[in-house]
mmCIF file of C-alpha atoms in Angstrom:
data_model
loop_
_atom_site.group_PDB
_atom_site.id
_atom_site.type_symbol
_atom_site.label_atom_id
_atom_site.label_comp_id
_atom_site.label_asym_id
_atom_site.label_seq_id
_atom_site.Cartn_x
_atom_site.Cartn_y
_atom_site.Cartn_z
ATOM 1 C CA MET L 1 257.985 158.444 -45.693
ATOM 2 C CA SER L 2 257.166 160.553 -48.721
ATOM 3 C CA LEU L 3 253.485 161.307 -49.252
ATOM 4 C CA ALA L 4 253.964 162.540 -52.775
ATOM 5 C CA GLY L 5 251.444 161.037 -55.121
ATOM 6 C CA TYR L 6 248.806 160.543 -52.442
ATOM 7 C CA GLU L 7 245.498 162.329 -52.822
ATOM 8 C CA ASN L 8 244.230 165.088 -50.553
ATOM 9 C CA ILE L 9 240.819 164.722 -48.885
ATOM 10 C CA THR L 10 239.021 167.615 -47.208
ATOM 11 C CA TYR L 11 236.927 166.955 -44.085
ATOM 12 C CA ALA L 12 234.913 169.863 -42.673
ATOM 13 C CA GLY L 13 237.296 172.450 -44.045
ATOM 14 C CA THR L 14 240.542 170.758 -42.966
ATOM 15 C CA GLU L 15 242.736 169.101 -45.492
ATOM 16 C CA GLN L 16 244.114 165.677 -44.702
ATOM 17 C CA ARG L 17 246.292 163.436 -46.783
ATOM 18 C CA SER L 18 244.909 159.991 -47.598
ATOM 19 C CA LEU L 19 247.106 156.893 -47.435
ATOM 20 C CA THR L 20 245.344 155.574 -50.535
ATOM 21 C CA PRO L 21 247.397 156.263 -53.659
ATOM 22 C CA ALA L 22 245.623 158.571 -56.100
ATOM 23 C CA LYS L 23 244.834 156.988 -59.441
ATOM 24 C CA LYS L 24 246.212 158.917 -62.348
ATOM 25 C CA GLY L 25 243.442 159.734 -64.780
ATOM 26 C CA GLY L 26 240.929 157.925 -62.564
ATOM 27 C CA LEU L 27 237.448 159.006 -61.605
ATOM 28 C CA PRO L 28 236.955 161.282 -58.570
ATOM 29 C CA ARG L 29 236.230 159.433 -55.344
ATOM 30 C CA TYR L 30 233.006 159.958 -53.416
ATOM 31 C CA ASN L 31 231.637 158.343 -50.341
ATOM 32 C CA ARG L 32 228.183 156.728 -50.325
ATOM 33 C CA ALA L 33 226.419 159.790 -48.879
ATOM 34 C CA GLU L 34 227.882 162.079 -51.556
ATOM 35 C CA LEU L 35 226.781 159.694 -54.286
ATOM 36 C CA LYS L 36 223.214 159.744 -52.993
ATOM 37 C CA LYS L 37 223.229 163.558 -52.957
ATOM 38 C CA LYS L 38 224.361 163.549 -56.579
ATOM 39 C CA GLY L 39 221.493 161.215 -57.481
ATOM 40 C CA ALA L 40 223.777 158.325 -58.398
ATOM 41 C CA LYS L 41 222.623 154.753 -57.947
ATOM 42 C CA THR L 42 224.411 152.788 -55.251
ATOM 43 C CA THR L 43 224.499 149.036 -55.031
ATOM 44 C CA SER L 44 223.968 147.148 -51.791
ATOM 45 C CA PHE L 45 225.746 143.820 -51.480
ATOM 46 C CA ARG L 46 223.815 142.761 -48.367
ATOM 47 C CA VAL L 47 222.215 139.371 -48.879
ATOM 48 C CA ASN L 48 219.518 137.921 -46.629
ATOM 49 C CA LYS L 49 220.708 134.372 -46.200
ATOM 50 C CA GLN L 50 218.246 131.648 -45.339
ATOM 51 C CA ALA L 51 218.845 130.496 -41.779
ATOM 52 C CA VAL L 52 219.498 126.773 -41.756
ATOM 53 C CA LEU L 53 217.633 125.032 -38.968
ATOM 54 C CA ARG L 54 219.434 122.533 -36.832
ATOM 55 C CA ASP L 55 218.659 118.910 -37.674
ATOM 56 C CA SER L 56 217.035 118.505 -34.266
ATOM 57 C CA LEU L 57 214.461 121.233 -35.043
ATOM 58 C CA THR L 58 211.490 119.913 -36.969
ATOM 59 C CA PRO L 59 207.819 120.964 -36.655
ATOM 60 C CA GLY L 60 206.380 119.345 -33.541
ATOM 61 C CA THR L 61 209.657 119.253 -31.612
ATOM 62 C CA VAL L 62 209.382 120.222 -27.948
ATOM 63 C CA VAL L 63 211.975 122.899 -27.181
ATOM 64 C CA ILE L 64 213.057 124.694 -24.013
ATOM 65 C CA ILE L 65 213.232 128.486 -24.085
ATOM 66 C CA LEU L 66 216.449 129.830 -22.559
ATOM 67 C CA ILE L 67 215.931 133.607 -22.407
ATOM 68 C CA GLY L 68 213.288 136.245 -21.953
ATOM 69 C CA GLN L 69 209.944 136.351 -20.241
ATOM 70 C CA TYR L 70 209.236 132.662 -20.882
ATOM 71 C CA ALA L 71 212.676 131.290 -20.031
ATOM 72 C CA GLY L 72 212.499 127.704 -18.806
ATOM 73 C CA ASN L 73 209.152 126.986 -20.451
ATOM 74 C CA ARG L 74 208.759 123.912 -22.631
ATOM 75 C CA VAL L 75 206.927 124.707 -25.857
ATOM 76 C CA VAL L 76 206.069 123.091 -29.195
ATOM 77 C CA PHE L 77 207.864 124.319 -32.303
ATOM 78 C CA LEU L 78 205.298 125.022 -35.045
ATOM 79 C CA LYS L 79 207.166 126.464 -38.030
ATOM 80 C CA GLN L 80 209.952 128.777 -39.140
ATOM 81 C CA LEU L 81 208.778 132.282 -39.998
ATOM 82 C CA GLU L 82 209.648 133.402 -43.501
ATOM 83 C CA LYS L 83 210.981 136.937 -42.986
ATOM 84 C CA SER L 84 212.741 136.867 -39.611
ATOM 85 C CA GLN L 85 213.453 133.114 -39.950
ATOM 86 C CA GLN L 86 212.783 132.702 -36.238
ATOM 87 C CA LEU L 87 210.879 129.851 -34.622
ATOM 88 C CA LEU L 88 207.155 130.132 -33.992
ATOM 89 C CA VAL L 89 206.302 128.267 -30.793
ATOM 90 C CA THR L 90 203.337 127.746 -28.480
ATOM 91 C CA GLY L 91 202.767 126.431 -24.972
ATOM 92 C CA ALA L 92 199.521 124.795 -26.180
ATOM 93 C CA SER L 93 197.682 126.008 -23.039
ATOM 94 C CA PHE L 94 199.840 123.794 -20.789
ATOM 95 C CA ASN L 95 201.839 126.843 -19.641
ATOM 96 C CA GLU L 96 201.495 130.609 -19.998
ATOM 97 C CA THR L 97 203.468 130.786 -23.265
ATOM 98 C CA PRO L 98 201.285 132.174 -26.106
ATOM 99 C CA LEU L 99 202.285 132.307 -29.755
ATOM 100 C CA VAL L 100 205.775 133.781 -29.683
ATOM 101 C CA ARG L 101 208.827 133.768 -31.936
ATOM 102 C CA ILE L 102 212.373 133.120 -30.835
ATOM 103 C CA ASP L 103 215.748 132.615 -32.445
ATOM 104 C CA GLN L 104 216.916 129.020 -32.639
ATOM 105 C CA ARG L 105 220.102 129.973 -30.773
ATOM 106 C CA PHE L 106 218.060 130.483 -27.620
ATOM 107 C CA VAL L 107 216.269 127.149 -27.398
ATOM 108 C CA ILE L 108 217.257 123.605 -26.482
ATOM 109 C CA ALA L 109 215.714 121.009 -28.758
ATOM 110 C CA THR L 110 214.552 117.886 -26.930
ATOM 111 C CA ARG L 111 214.015 114.403 -28.352
ATOM 112 C CA THR L 112 210.293 114.683 -27.586
ATOM 113 C CA LYS L 113 208.105 115.314 -30.619
ATOM 114 C CA VAL L 114 204.407 115.793 -31.328
ATOM 115 C CA ASP L 115 202.786 114.964 -34.649
ATOM 116 C CA ILE L 116 201.297 118.321 -35.701
ATOM 117 C CA SER L 117 200.929 117.499 -39.391
ATOM 118 C CA SER L 118 197.152 117.840 -39.044
ATOM 119 C CA VAL L 119 197.370 121.340 -37.512
ATOM 120 C CA ASN L 120 196.499 124.185 -39.866
ATOM 121 C CA ILE L 121 198.565 127.228 -38.911
ATOM 122 C CA PRO L 122 196.846 130.369 -40.290
ATOM 123 C CA ALA L 123 198.885 132.226 -42.903
ATOM 124 C CA GLU L 124 198.108 135.514 -41.128
ATOM 125 C CA ILE L 125 200.468 134.481 -38.330
ATOM 126 C CA ASN L 126 203.600 136.132 -39.670
ATOM 127 C CA ASP L 127 206.309 138.612 -38.726
ATOM 128 C CA GLU L 128 204.164 141.616 -39.658
ATOM 129 C CA LEU L 129 201.559 140.578 -37.097
ATOM 130 C CA LEU L 130 204.101 139.839 -34.376
ATOM 131 C CA ASN L 131 206.161 143.000 -34.894
ATOM 132 C CA THR L 132 205.873 145.705 -32.245
ATOM 133 C CA ILE L 133 203.898 148.729 -33.429
ATOM 134 C CA LYS L 134 206.247 151.693 -33.793
ATOM 135 C CA GLN L 135 205.676 155.094 -32.273
ATOM 136 C CA LYS L 136 204.398 157.864 -34.520
ATOM 137 C CA ARG L 137 205.534 161.463 -34.456
ATOM 138 C CA THR L 138 202.939 164.140 -33.780
ATOM 139 C CA THR L 139 203.645 167.854 -34.187
ATOM 140 C CA LEU L 140 202.316 170.010 -31.368
ATOM 141 C CA GLU L 141 201.639 173.728 -31.192
ATOM 142 C CA GLY L 142 204.816 175.754 -31.102
ATOM 143 C CA GLY L 143 206.695 173.340 -33.320
ATOM 144 C CA ASN L 144 207.335 170.773 -30.614
ATOM 145 C CA SER L 145 206.905 167.092 -31.344
ATOM 146 C CA LYS L 146 205.991 164.026 -29.378
ATOM 147 C CA TYR L 147 206.119 160.326 -30.114
ATOM 148 C CA ALA L 148 203.275 158.053 -29.118
ATOM 149 C CA VAL L 149 201.861 154.663 -30.010
ATOM 150 C CA ASP L 150 198.402 154.292 -31.480
ATOM 151 C CA GLN L 151 196.806 152.490 -28.546
ATOM 152 C CA ALA L 152 193.802 151.393 -30.594
ATOM 153 C CA ALA L 153 196.121 149.654 -33.069
ATOM 154 C CA VAL L 154 198.035 148.020 -30.195
ATOM 155 C CA ASP L 155 194.828 146.709 -28.608
ATOM 156 C CA ALA L 156 193.571 145.390 -31.958
ATOM 157 C CA ARG L 157 196.903 143.634 -32.569
ATOM 158 C CA GLU L 158 196.912 142.066 -29.095
ATOM 159 C CA SER L 159 193.328 140.866 -29.487
ATOM 160 C CA LYS L 160 194.106 139.278 -32.839
ATOM 161 C CA ILE L 161 197.235 137.551 -31.536
ATOM 162 C CA ASN L 162 195.360 136.224 -28.489
ATOM 163 C CA ALA L 163 192.548 134.869 -30.654
ATOM 164 C CA LEU L 164 194.973 133.138 -33.032
ATOM 165 C CA SER L 165 197.014 131.837 -30.105
ATOM 166 C CA GLU L 166 193.924 130.230 -28.558
ATOM 167 C CA LYS L 167 192.948 128.759 -31.916
ATOM 168 C CA VAL L 168 196.350 127.140 -32.483
ATOM 169 C CA ALA L 169 196.591 125.965 -28.854
ATOM 170 C CA ALA L 170 193.164 124.342 -29.144
ATOM 171 C CA ALA L 171 194.383 122.413 -32.203
ATOM 172 C CA VAL L 172 197.696 121.326 -30.637
ATOM 173 C CA LYS L 173 196.414 120.431 -27.150
ATOM 174 C CA PRO L 174 194.551 117.208 -28.136
ATOM 175 C CA LEU L 175 197.651 115.988 -29.980
ATOM 176 C CA VAL L 176 199.780 116.580 -26.894
ATOM 177 C CA ALA L 177 197.212 114.746 -24.749
ATOM 178 C CA LYS L 178 197.682 111.620 -26.878
ATOM 179 C CA VAL L 179 201.245 111.263 -25.589
ATOM 180 C CA ASP L 180 201.478 109.917 -22.033
ATOM 181 C CA LEU L 181 202.605 112.504 -19.461
ATOM 182 C CA LEU L 182 203.550 115.023 -22.178
ATOM 183 C CA GLY L 183 201.053 117.561 -20.850
ATOM 184 C CA ASP L 184 202.663 117.398 -17.404
ATOM 185 C CA TYR L 185 206.083 117.667 -19.043
ATOM 186 C CA LEU L 186 205.101 120.899 -20.811
ATOM 187 C CA ALA L 187 203.511 122.320 -17.673
ATOM 188 C CA GLU L 188 206.673 121.836 -15.602
ATOM 189 C CA LYS L 189 209.300 124.563 -15.859
ATOM 190 C CA PHE L 190 212.851 123.531 -16.696
ATOM 191 C CA THR L 191 215.378 124.376 -13.982
ATOM 192 C CA LEU L 192 218.914 123.361 -13.106
ATOM 193 C CA ARG L 193 219.618 122.086 -9.609
ATOM 194 C CA ASP L 194 222.870 121.755 -7.714
ATOM 195 C CA GLY L 195 225.038 119.196 -9.425
ATOM 196 C CA ASP L 196 223.258 119.475 -12.784
ATOM 197 C CA TYR L 197 225.563 120.146 -15.703
ATOM 198 C CA PRO L 198 223.823 121.120 -18.983
ATOM 199 C CA HIS L 199 226.454 119.501 -21.220
ATOM 200 C CA GLN L 200 225.852 116.164 -19.474
ATOM 201 C CA LEU L 201 222.054 116.223 -19.639
ATOM 202 C CA GLN L 202 220.007 114.417 -22.246
ATOM 203 C CA PHE L 203 216.884 116.241 -23.330
#
């Protein structure tokens, strides 16, 4: 195979021959990092697509969490968060699940629903509030660095989330109590027993 007409590319001082034909009279080729160094504008084609909720997921639907710390808990779906597009759910004080967010891939939607149209969910409950506080870098004597979390900010965030969680749970709990045995249903953890096959169950 003749490599005549193919352009040469230099990587860290070694010359390699590219399998991309060189364009005669074309512009020089640069990778994205080189373009940024030269101050050129680069275009990102990444698009944040709106996650489409399953038809079975509507506000007030009781869902079963499948993963994480609260796996097996039955919770009430409140709304879809705008930025992360995850589900905001609550255990409404019937189990230990506070206000948490979870991807719709990791829940089972049941046919049980609660009318939460009268519940006012505070606008301050958003992804920014629920995000984990990142560690900050601190420079020590001698040029060394350490990373640590601002504990005061973490405590303030936890206190705010707990207060909002109690407020929402207090609004949802009376609505759950209107449905016979729904409180007991939420309090009971979902488990599979011998002979249970998930694809044959009706939720």
